[in-house]
Coordinates of C-alpha atoms and ligand atoms in Angstrom, one line a residue:
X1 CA 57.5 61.0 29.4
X2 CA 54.7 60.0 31.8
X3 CA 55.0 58.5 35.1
X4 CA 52.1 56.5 34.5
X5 CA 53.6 54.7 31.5
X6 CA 56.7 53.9 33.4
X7 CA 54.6 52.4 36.4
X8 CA 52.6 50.5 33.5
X9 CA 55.9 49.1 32.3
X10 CA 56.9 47.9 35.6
X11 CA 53.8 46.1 36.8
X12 CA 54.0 44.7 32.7
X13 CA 57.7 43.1 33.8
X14 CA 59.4 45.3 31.4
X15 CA 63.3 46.3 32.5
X16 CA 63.2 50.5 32.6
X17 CA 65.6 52.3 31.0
X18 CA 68.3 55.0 32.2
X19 CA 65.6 58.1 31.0
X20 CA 62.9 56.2 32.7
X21 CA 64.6 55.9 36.1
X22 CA 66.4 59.4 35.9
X23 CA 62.9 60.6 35.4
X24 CA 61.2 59.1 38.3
X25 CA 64.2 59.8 40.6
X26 CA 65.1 63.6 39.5
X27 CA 60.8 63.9 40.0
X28 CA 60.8 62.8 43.5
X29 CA 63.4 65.2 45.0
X30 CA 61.8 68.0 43.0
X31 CA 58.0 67.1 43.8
X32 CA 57.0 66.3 40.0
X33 CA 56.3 62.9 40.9
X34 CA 53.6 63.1 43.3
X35 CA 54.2 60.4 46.5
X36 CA 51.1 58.2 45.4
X37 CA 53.0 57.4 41.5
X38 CA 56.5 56.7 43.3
X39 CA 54.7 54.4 46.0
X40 CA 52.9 52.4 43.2
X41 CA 56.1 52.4 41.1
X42 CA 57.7 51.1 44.6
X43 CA 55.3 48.4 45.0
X44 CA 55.5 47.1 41.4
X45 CA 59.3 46.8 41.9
X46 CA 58.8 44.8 44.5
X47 CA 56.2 42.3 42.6
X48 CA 58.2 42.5 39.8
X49 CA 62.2 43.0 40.8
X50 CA 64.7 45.1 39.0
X51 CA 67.8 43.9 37.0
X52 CA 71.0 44.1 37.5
X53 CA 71.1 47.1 35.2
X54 CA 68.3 48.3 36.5
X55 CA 69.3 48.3 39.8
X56 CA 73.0 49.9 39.0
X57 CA 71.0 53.2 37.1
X58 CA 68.8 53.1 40.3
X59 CA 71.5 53.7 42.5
X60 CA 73.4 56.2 40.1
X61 CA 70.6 58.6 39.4
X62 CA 70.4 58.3 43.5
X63 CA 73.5 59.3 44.0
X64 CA 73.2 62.0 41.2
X65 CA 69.8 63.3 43.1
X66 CA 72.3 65.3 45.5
X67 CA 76.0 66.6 46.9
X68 CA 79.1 64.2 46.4
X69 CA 81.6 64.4 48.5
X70 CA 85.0 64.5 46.7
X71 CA 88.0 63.4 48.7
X72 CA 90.8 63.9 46.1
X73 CA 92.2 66.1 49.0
X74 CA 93.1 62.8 50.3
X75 CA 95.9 61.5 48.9
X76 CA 96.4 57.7 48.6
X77 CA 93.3 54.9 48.1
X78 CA 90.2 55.9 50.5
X79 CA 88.1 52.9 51.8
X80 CA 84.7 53.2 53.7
X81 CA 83.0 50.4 55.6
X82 CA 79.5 50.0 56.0
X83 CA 77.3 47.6 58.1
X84 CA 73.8 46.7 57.4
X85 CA 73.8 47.0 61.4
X86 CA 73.7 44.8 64.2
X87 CA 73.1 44.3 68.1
X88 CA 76.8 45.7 69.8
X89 CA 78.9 46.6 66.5
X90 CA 80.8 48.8 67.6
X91 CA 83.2 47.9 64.9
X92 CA 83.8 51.2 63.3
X93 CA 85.6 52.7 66.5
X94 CA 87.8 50.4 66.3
X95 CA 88.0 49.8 62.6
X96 CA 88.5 54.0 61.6
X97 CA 91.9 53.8 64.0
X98 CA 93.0 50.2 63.0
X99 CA 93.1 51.0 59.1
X100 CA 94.2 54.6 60.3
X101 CA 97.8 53.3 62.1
X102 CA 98.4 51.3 59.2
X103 CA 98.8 54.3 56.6
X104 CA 95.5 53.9 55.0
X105 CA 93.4 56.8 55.3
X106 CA 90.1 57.2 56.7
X107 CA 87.5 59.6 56.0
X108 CA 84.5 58.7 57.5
X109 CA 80.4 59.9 57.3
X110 CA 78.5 58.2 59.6
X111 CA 74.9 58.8 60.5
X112 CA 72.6 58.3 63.9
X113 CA 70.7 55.2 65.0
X114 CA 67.4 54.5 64.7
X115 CA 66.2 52.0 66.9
X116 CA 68.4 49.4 69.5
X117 CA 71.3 52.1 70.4
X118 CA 72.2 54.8 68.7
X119 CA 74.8 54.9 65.3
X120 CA 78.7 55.4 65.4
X121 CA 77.9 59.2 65.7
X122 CA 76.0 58.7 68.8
X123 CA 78.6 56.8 69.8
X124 CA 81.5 59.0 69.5
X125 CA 79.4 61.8 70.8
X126 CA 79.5 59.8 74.1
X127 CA 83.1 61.0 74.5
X128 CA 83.4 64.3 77.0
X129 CA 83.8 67.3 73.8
X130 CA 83.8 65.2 70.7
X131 CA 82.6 66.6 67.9
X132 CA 81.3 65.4 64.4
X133 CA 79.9 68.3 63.2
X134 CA 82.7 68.9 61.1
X135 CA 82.7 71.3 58.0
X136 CA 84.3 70.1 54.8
X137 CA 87.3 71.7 55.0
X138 CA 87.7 70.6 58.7
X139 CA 87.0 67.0 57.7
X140 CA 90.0 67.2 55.0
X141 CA 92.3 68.5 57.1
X142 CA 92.0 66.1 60.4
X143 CA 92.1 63.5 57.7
X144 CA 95.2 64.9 55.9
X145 CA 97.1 65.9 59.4
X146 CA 95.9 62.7 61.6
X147 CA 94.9 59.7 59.1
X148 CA 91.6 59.6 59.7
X149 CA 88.0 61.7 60.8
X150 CA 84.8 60.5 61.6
X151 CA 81.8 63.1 61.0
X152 CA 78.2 63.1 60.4
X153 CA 76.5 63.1 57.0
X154 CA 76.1 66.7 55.9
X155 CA 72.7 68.1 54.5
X156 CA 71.9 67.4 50.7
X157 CA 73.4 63.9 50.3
X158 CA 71.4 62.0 48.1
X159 CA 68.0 63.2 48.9
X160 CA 66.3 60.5 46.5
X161 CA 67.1 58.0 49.3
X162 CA 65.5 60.1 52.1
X163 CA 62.5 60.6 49.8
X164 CA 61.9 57.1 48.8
X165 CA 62.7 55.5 52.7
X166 CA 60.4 57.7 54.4
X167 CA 57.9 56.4 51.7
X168 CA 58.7 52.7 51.5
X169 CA 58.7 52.7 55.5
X170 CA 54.7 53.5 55.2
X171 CA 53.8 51.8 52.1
X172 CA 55.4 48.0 53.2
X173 CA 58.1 48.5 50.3
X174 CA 61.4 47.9 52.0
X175 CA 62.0 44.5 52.0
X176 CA 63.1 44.5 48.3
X177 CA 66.9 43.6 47.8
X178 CA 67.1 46.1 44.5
X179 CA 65.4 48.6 46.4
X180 CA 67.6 48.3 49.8
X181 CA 71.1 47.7 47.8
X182 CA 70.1 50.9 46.0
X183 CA 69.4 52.7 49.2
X184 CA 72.7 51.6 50.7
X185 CA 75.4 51.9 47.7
X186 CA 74.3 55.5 47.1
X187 CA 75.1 56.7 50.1
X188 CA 78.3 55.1 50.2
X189 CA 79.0 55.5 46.8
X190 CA 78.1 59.0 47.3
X191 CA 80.8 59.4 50.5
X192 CA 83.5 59.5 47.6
X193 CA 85.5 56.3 48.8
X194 CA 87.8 54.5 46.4
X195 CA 86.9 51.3 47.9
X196 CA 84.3 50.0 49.9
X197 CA 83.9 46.6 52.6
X198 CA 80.4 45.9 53.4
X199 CA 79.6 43.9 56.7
X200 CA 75.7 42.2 56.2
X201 CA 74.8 40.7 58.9
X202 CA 72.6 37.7 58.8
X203 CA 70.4 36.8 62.1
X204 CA 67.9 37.6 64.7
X205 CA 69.4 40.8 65.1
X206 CA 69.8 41.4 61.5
X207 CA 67.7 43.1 58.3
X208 CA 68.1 40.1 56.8
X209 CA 67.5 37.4 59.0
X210 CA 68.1 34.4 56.9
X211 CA 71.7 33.4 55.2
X212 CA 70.2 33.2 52.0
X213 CA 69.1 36.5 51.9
X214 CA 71.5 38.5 53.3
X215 CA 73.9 36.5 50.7
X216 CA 71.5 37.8 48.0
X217 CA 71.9 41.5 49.3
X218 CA 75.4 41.1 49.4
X219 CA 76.1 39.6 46.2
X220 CA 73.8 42.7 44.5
X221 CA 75.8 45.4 46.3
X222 CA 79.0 43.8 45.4
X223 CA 77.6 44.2 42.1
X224 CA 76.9 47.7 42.2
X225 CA 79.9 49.1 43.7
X226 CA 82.0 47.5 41.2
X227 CA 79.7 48.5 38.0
X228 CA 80.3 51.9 39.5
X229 CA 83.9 51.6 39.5
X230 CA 84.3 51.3 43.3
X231 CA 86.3 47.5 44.2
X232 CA 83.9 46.2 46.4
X233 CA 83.7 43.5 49.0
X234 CA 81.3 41.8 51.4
X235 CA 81.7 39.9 54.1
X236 CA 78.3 38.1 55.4
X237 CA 79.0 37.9 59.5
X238 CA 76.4 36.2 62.0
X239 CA 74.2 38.6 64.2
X240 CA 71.8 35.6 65.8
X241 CA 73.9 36.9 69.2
X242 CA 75.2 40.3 70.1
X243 CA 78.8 41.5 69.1
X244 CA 80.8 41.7 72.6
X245 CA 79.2 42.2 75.5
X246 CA 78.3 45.7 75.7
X247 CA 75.3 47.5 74.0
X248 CA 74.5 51.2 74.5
X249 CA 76.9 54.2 73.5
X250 CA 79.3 54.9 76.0
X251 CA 79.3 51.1 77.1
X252 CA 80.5 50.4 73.4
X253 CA 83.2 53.2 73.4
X254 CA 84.5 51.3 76.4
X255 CA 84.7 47.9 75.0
X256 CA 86.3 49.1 71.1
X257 CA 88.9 50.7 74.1
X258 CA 89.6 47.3 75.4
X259 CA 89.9 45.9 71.3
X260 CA 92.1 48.6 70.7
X261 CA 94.2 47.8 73.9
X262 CA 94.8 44.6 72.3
X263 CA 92.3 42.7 74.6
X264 CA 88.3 43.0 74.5
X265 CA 85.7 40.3 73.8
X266 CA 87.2 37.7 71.1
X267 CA 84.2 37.9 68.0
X268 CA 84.9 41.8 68.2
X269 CA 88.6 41.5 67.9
X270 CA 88.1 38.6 65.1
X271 CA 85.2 40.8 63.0
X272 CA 87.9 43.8 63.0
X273 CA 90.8 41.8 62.0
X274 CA 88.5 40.1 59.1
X275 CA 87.0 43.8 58.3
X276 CA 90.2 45.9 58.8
X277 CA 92.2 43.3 57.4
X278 CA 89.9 43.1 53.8
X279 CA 90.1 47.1 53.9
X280 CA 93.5 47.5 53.7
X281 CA 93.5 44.6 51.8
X282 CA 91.7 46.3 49.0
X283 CA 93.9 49.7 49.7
X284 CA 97.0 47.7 48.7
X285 CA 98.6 46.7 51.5
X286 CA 99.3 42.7 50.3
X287 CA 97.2 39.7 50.7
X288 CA 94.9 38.8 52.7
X289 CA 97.5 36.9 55.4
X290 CA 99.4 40.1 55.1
X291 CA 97.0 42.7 55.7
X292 CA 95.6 40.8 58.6
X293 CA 99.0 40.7 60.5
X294 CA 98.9 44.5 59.8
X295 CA 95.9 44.8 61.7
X296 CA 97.1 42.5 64.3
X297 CA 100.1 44.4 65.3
X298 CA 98.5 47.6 64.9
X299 CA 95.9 46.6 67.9
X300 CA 98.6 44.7 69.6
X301 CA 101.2 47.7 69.3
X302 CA 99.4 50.0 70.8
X303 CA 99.3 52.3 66.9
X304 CA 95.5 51.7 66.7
X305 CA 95.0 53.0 70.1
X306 CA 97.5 56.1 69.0
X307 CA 95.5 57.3 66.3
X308 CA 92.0 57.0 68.3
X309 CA 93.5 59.4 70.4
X310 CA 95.1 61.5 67.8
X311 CA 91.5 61.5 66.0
X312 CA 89.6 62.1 70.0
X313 CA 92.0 65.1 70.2
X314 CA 91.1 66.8 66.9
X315 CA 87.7 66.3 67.1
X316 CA 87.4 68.5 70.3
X317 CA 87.0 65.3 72.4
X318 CA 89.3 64.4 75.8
X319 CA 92.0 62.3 74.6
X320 CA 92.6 60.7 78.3
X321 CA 90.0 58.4 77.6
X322 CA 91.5 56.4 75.5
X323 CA 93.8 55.4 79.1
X324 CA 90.5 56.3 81.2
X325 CA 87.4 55.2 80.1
X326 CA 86.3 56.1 83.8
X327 CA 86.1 60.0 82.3
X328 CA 82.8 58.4 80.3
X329 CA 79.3 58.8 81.3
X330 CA 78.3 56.3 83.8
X331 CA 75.0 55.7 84.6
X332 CA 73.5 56.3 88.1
X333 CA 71.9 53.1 88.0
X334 CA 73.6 49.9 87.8
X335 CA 71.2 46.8 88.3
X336 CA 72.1 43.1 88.1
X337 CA 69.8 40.6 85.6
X338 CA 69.6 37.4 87.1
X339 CA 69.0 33.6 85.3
X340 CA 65.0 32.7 85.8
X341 CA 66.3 29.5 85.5
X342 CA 69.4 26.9 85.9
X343 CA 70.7 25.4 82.4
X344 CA 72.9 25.8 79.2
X345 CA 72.4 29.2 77.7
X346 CA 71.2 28.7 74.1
X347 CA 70.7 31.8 72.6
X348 CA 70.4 35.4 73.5
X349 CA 68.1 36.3 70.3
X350 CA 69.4 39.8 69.3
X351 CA 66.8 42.2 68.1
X352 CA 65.0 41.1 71.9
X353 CA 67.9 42.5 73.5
X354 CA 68.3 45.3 71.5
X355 CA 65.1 46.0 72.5
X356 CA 65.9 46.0 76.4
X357 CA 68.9 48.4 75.5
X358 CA 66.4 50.9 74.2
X359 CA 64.3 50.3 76.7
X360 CA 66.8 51.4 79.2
X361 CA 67.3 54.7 77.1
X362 CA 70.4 53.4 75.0
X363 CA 68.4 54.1 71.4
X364 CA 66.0 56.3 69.9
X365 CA 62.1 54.7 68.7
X366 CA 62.2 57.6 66.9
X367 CA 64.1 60.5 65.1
X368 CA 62.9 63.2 67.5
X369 CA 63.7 60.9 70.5
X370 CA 67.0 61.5 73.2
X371 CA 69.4 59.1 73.6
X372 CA 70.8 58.8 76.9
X373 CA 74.5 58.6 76.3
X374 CA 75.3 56.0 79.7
X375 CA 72.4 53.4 79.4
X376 CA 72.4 49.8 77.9
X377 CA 73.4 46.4 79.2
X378 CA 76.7 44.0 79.2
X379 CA 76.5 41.1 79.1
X380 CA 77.9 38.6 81.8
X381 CA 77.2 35.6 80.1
X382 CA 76.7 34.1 76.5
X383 CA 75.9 31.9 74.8
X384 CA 77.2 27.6 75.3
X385 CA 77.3 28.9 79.1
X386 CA 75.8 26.6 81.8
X387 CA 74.2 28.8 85.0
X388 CA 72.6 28.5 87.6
X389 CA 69.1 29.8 88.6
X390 CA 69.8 33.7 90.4
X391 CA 73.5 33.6 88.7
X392 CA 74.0 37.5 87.4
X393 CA 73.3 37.2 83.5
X394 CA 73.8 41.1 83.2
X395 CA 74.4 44.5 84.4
X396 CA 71.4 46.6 83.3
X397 CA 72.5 50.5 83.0
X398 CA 70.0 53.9 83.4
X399 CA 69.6 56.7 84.6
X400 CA 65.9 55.8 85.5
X401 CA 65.0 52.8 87.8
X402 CA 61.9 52.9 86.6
X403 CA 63.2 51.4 83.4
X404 CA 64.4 48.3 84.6
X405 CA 61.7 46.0 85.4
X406 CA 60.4 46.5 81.6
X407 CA 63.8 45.9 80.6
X408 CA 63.9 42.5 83.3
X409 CA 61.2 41.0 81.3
X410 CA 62.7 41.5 77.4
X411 CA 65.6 39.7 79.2
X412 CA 63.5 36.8 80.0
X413 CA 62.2 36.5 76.9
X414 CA 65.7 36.9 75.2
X415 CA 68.2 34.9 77.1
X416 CA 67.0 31.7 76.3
X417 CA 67.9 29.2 78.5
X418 CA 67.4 25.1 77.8
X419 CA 69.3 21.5 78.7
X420 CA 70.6 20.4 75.3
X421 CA 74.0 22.0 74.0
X422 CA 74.3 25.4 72.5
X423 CA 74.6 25.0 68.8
X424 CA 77.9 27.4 67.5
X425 CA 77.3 29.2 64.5
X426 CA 80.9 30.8 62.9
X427 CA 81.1 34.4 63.1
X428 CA 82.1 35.0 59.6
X429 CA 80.2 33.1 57.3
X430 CA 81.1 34.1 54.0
X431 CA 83.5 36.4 52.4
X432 CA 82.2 37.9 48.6
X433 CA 84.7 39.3 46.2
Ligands
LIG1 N1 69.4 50.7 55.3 C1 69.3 51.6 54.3 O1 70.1 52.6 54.3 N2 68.4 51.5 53.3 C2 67.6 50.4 53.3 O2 66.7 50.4 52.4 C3 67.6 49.5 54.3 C4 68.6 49.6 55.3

């Protein structure tokens, strides 16, 4: 077999067979597919799209590319959750606990963020001790003795995907949805999970920005779990405005310990009752009515709360945060935003405040790049609220002054601020089975 003939195929519109895929992926990770072939095998997949068959070998030869992680140590049905990412989700700290307290158990991976703020990793790192640098056998066991673990991705983990990111990201190849569904369901297929919920976010401060595209992702990853045997669900969520109010590591930590108190901003306790209750949902817990007045009374109880402590404590962390969120790094500056202008708040676009977060040193512009575990921004207001001109918008946090008056200007551009009523889009769009 040559790679030439199977690029030839591709830019001819021809479907590519298991050998041909196997072939191209197994010669990647081993360097017998030199980068300039995979990139123009890349960009006729974009010109020319990939079946659904296709697009289900892709993802299996990924997978096959490196380690699985097998959690029949586990007993009982193991479901993951993965978001395509978003502005303030924070939805896995409380999500991990929630499905935890309900007899479901979790055995997270996670990974770092690029970008805004930092991944759930980052997140939980915030915490005074925590650690996610679990090994396997660790992993198992907190899972097995507390219900649930959270730790980062381990080395060899389908090292296809690293390969072919790092070379779509400089050869204007991502934005295919075979090519990104592929990337996504290997990993999580993977992470060993029995079952899998899938939050893609549609919106300013989403990959996919439009409904219609994000619906399209969905419905192909849907697709893929299930042809891999894996019951699979999306549920499409709106990310034109942040989730909660706070964005940045330890600020997030704080407001999943509000959720988990039973209180918290209202779209992040709705997302986790929709998400939590569609995971336990698909671990067999009942119907949907049922499951979600599981995961109501475990937030209201006080169980989910229980088991983020339980899971705090056996990761090396300090339990007493989940009472004293105090014992969390606080920045030593704390700097109020104020309205430019008087009016109806319309919009506070996302990605733009994202931006000011990493700004303020909550994310990482790149890999090599420290996050700074205190700094980010909550929110005050949002949108469909009227202010008035100098009204405190936000609380900008850092541990560098400097910082803020490049952060005050992404603000201005982000909170948008207008006469005419603020037009309510539904947080949960779209639910695909
Ligand atoms: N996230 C991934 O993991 N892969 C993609 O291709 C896009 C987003």
């Amino acid at each position: 077999m040559r790679m030439v003939d199977i690029i030839q195929a591709k830019k001819d519109g021809l479907a590519l067979g298991r050998e041909e895929i196997r072939f191209f992926t197994e010669g990647i990770v081993s360097g017998a597919v030199p980068d300039y072939q995979a990139a123009a095998l890349l960009m006729a997949i974009c010109f020319q799209g990939m079946n659904r068959e296709e697009t289900l070998e892709l993802t299996m030869a990924m997978v096959d590319s490196g380690d699985k992680t097998d959690l029949s140590a586990i007993p009982g049905v193991k479901v993951d959750k993965h978001s395509t990412g978003g502005v303030g989700d924070k939805t896995t700290l409380v999500l991990a606990p929630l499905v935890a307290a309900c007899g479901v158990p979790v055995a997270k991976m996670s990974g770092r963020g690029l970008g805004h703020t930092g991944g759930t990793i980052d997140k939980l790192e915030s915490i005074p001790g925590f650690s996610t640098d679990l090994s396997m056998t660790r992993f198992l066991d907190c899972v097995n003795r507390f219900g649930l673990a959270v730790a980062g991705q381990t080395g060899h983990m389908v090292p296809a995907d690293k390969k072919l990111y790092a070379l779509r990201d400089v050869t204007a190849t991502i934005g295919n949805i075979s090519l990104i569904a592929a990337s996504i369901m290997s990993k999580k297929l993977a992470a060993g999970a029995d079952a899998i919920v899938l939050d893609v976010k549609t919106g300013s401060g989403a990959f996919m920005q439009t409904q219609q595209e994000a619906e399209a992702l969905a419905r192909t990853m849907v697709d893929i779990g299930n042809g891999a045997g894996r019951r699979t669900v999306a549920v499409l969520t709106d990310m034109d405005q942040p989730l909660g109010l706070a964005i940045g590591n330890a600020l997030e930590v704080r407001e999943a310990l509000e959720v988990l108190r039973g209180g918290g901003p209202a779209d992040v306790r709705e997302i986790c009752l929709v998400l939590g209750g569609t995971m336990l949902e698909l671990a067999g817990k009942g119907n949907a009515a049922q499951c979600r007045e599981l995961a109501v009374r475990a937030l209201d109880s006080g169980e989910a709360l229980q088991k983020f402590r339980d899971m705090v404590q056996a990761q090396g962390g300090d339990p007493a945060v989940a009472d004293d969120p105090g014992i969390l790094p606080q920045a030593p500056f704390v700097e109020p935003y104020r309205a430019i202008a008087g009016g109806i708040i319309h919009d506070i676009v996302s990605d733009q405040l994202g931006m000011a977060s990493m700004v303020l040193g909550a994310g990482r512009p790149t890999k090599e790049d420290a996050i700074d575990p205190a700094a980010g921004i909550v929110l005050v207001r949002k949108p469909g609220d009227t202010v008035v001109e100098g009204e405190v918008l936000a609380m900008l946090h850092t541990s560098e002054t400097g910082k803020i008056a490049a952060a005050s200007s992404l603000l201005d551009e982000a909170i948008r601020i207008g006469s005419g009523a603020h037009e309510f889009v539904p947080l949960i769009l779209q639910i695909i089975r």
